[in-house]
XYZ file of N, CA and C in Angstrom:
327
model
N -16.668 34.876 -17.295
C -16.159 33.874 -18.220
C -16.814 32.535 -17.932
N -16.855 31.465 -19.032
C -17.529 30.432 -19.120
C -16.418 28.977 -19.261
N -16.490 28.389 -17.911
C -15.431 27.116 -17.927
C -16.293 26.029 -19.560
N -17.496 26.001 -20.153
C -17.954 25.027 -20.687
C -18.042 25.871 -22.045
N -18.558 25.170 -23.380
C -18.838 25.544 -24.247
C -18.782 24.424 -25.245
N -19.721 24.452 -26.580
C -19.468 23.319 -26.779
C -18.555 23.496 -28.316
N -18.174 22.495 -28.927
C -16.645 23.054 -29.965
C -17.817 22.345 -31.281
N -16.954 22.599 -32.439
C -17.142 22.696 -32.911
C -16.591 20.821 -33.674
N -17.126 20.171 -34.807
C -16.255 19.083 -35.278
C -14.755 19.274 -35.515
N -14.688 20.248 -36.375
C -12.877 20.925 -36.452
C -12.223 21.246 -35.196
N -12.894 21.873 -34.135
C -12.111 22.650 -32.971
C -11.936 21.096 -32.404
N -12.967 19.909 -32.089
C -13.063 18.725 -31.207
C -11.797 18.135 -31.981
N -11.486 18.038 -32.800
C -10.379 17.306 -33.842
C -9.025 18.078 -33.670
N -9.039 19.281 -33.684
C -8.152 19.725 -33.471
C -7.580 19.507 -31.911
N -8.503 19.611 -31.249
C -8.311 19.346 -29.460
C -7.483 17.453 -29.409
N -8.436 16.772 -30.180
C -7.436 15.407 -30.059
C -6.265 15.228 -30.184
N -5.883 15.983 -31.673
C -4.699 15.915 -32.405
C -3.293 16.386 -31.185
N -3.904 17.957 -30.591
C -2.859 18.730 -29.828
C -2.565 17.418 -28.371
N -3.997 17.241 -28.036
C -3.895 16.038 -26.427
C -2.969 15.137 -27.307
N -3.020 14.573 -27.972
C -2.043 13.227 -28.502
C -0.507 13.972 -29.112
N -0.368 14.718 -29.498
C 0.911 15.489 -29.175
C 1.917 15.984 -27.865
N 0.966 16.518 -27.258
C 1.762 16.263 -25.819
C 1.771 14.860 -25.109
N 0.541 14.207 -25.049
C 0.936 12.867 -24.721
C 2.935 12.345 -25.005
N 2.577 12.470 -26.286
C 3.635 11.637 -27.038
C 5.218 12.149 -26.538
N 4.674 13.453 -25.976
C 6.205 14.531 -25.608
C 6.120 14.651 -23.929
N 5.453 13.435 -23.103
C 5.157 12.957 -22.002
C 4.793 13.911 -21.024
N 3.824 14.643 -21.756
C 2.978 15.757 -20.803
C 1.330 14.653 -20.487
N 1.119 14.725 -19.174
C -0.075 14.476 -18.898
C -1.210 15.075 -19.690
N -2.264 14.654 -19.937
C -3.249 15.681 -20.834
C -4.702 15.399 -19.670
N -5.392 16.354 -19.628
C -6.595 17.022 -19.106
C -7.391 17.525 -20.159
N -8.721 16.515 -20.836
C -9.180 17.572 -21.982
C -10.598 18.139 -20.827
N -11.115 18.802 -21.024
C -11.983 19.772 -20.215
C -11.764 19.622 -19.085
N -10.589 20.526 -18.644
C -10.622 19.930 -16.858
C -11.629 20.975 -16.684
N -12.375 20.519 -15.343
C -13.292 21.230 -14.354
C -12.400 22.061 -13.454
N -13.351 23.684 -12.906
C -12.978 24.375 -12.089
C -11.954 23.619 -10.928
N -12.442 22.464 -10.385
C -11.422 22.065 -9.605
C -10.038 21.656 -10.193
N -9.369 21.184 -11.373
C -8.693 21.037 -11.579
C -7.466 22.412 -11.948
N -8.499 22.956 -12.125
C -7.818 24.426 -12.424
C -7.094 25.576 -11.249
N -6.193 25.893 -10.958
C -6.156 27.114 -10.078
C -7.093 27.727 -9.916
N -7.444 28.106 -8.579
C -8.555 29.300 -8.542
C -8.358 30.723 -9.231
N -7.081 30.953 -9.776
C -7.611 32.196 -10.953
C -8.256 31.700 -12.102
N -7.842 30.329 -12.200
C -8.363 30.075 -13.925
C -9.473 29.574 -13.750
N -10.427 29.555 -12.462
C -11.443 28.188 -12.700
C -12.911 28.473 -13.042
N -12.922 29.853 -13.851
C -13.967 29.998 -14.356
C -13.637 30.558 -15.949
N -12.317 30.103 -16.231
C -11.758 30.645 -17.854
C -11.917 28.890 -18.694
N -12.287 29.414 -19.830
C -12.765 28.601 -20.673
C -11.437 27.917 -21.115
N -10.975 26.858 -20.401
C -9.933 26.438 -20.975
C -10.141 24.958 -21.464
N -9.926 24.130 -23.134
C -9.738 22.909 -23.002
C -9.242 22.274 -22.897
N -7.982 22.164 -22.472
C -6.696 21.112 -22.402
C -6.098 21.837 -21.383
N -5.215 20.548 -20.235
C -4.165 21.311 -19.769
C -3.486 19.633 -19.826
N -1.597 20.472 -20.326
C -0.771 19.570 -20.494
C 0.045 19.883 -19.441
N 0.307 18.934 -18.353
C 1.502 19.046 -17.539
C 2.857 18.169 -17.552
N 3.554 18.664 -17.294
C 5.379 17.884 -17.389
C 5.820 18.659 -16.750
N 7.097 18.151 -15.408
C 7.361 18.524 -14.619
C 6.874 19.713 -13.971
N 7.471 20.573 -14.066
C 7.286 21.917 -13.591
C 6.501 22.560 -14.392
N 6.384 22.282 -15.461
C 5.724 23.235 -16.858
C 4.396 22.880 -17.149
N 3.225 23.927 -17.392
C 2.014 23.198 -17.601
C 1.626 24.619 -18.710
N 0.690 23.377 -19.443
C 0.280 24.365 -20.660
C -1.204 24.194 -20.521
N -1.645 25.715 -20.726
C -3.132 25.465 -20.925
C -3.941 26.036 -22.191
N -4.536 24.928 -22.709
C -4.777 25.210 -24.466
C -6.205 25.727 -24.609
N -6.740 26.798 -25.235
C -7.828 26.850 -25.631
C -8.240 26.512 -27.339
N -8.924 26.145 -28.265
C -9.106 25.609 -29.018
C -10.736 26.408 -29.539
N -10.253 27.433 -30.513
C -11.156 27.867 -31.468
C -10.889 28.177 -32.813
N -12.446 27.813 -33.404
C -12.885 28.237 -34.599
C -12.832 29.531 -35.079
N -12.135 30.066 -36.323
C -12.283 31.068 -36.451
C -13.689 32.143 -36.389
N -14.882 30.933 -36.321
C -16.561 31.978 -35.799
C -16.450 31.826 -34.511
N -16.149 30.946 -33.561
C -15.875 30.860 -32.519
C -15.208 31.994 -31.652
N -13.944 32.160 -32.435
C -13.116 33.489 -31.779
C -13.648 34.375 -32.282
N -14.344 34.612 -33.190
C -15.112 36.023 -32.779
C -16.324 36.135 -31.557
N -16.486 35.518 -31.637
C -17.859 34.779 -30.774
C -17.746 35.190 -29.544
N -16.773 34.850 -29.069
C -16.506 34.877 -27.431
C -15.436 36.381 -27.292
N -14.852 37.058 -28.569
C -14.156 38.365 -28.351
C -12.996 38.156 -27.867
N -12.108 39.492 -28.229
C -10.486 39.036 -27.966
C -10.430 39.424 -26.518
N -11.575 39.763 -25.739
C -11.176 40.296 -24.381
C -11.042 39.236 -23.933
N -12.069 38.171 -24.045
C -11.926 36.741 -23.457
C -10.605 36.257 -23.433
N -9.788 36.069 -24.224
C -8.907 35.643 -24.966
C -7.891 36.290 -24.194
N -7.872 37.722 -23.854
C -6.755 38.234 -23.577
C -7.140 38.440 -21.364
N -8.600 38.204 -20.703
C -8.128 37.603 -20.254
C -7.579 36.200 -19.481
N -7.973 35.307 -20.038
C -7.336 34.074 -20.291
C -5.740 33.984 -19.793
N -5.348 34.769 -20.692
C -3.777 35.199 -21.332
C -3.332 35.884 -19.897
N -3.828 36.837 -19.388
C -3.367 37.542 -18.369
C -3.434 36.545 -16.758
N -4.529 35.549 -16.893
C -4.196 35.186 -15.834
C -3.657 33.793 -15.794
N -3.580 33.253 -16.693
C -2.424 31.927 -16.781
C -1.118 32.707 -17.002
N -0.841 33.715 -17.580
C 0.578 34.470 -16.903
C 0.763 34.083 -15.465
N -0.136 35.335 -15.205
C -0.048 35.097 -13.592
C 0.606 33.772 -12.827
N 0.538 32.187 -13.142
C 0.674 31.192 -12.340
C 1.753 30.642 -12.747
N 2.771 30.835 -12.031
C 3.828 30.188 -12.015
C 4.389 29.177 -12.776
N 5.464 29.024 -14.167
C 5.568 27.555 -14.377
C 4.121 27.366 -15.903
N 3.270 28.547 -15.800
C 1.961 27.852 -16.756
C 2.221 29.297 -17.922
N 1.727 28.175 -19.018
C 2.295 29.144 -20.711
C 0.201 28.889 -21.022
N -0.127 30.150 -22.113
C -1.401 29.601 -22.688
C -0.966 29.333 -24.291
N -1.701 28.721 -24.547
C -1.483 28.549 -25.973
C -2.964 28.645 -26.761
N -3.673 29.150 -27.552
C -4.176 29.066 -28.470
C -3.923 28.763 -29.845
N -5.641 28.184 -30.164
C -5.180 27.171 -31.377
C -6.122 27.060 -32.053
N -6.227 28.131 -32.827
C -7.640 28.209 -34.157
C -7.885 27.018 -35.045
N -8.938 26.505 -35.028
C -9.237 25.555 -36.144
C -9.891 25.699 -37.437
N -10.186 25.104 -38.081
C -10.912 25.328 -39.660
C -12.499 25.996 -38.677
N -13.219 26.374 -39.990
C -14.817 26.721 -39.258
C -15.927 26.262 -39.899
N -16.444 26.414 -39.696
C -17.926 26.335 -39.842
C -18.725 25.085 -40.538
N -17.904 24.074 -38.878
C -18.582 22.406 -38.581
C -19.567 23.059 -37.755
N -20.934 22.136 -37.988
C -21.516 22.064 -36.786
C -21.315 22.171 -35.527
N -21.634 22.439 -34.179
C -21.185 21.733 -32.854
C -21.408 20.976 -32.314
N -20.609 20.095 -31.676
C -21.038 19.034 -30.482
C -20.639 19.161 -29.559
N -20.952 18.197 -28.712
C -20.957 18.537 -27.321
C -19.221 18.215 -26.880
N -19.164 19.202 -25.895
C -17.776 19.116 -25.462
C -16.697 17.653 -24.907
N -15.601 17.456 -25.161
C -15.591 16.180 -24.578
C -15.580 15.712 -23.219
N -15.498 14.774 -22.796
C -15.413 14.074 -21.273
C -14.490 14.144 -20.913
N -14.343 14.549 -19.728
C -12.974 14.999 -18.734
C -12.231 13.051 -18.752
N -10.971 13.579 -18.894
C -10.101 12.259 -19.029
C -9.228 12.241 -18.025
């Protein structure tokens, strides 16, 4: 699995919208955290957001419907299996419109 990738204009928009939603519901936001920020099960899963509040942390991935085919539902599922795994952490996925160009991923915040 691949911690980087780059999104798409819709998926990058969609990634703001969700970070400024948890903000607002006083979850910390992480948009591309790096392997170090991640548990060592997750720190080579393609994740872009992680929202934390208290005990609870969410970790968001953010694709395009060409995108999620792209990378396959195995990716996806395991993602899913090992943010189970960690205590306290939910995944969430979050399809966006398709077929923007891509740019480059955003800057760790």
């Amino acid at each position: 699995m691949s911690t980087s990738r780059e999104h798409t204009k819709s998926e990058y928009k969609s990634l703001a919208e969700i970070a400024q939603e948890y903000q607002e519901q006083g979850y910390t936001v992480s948009l591309s955290p790096s392997a170090q920020d991640l548990p060592d099960l997750l720190a080579d899963c393609s994740i872009d957001l992680i929202a934390s509040r208290d005990y609870h942390t969410v970790a968001v991935s953010v694709r395009s419907k060409d995108t999620l085919t792209l990378t396959g539902r195995d990716d996806l599922r395991e993602i899913t299996t090992r943010v189970n795994q960690q205590p306290g952490w939910e995944f969430e996925l979050v399809v966006a419109d398709s077929q923007d160009p891509s740019i480059p991923s955003p800057p760790n915040c």
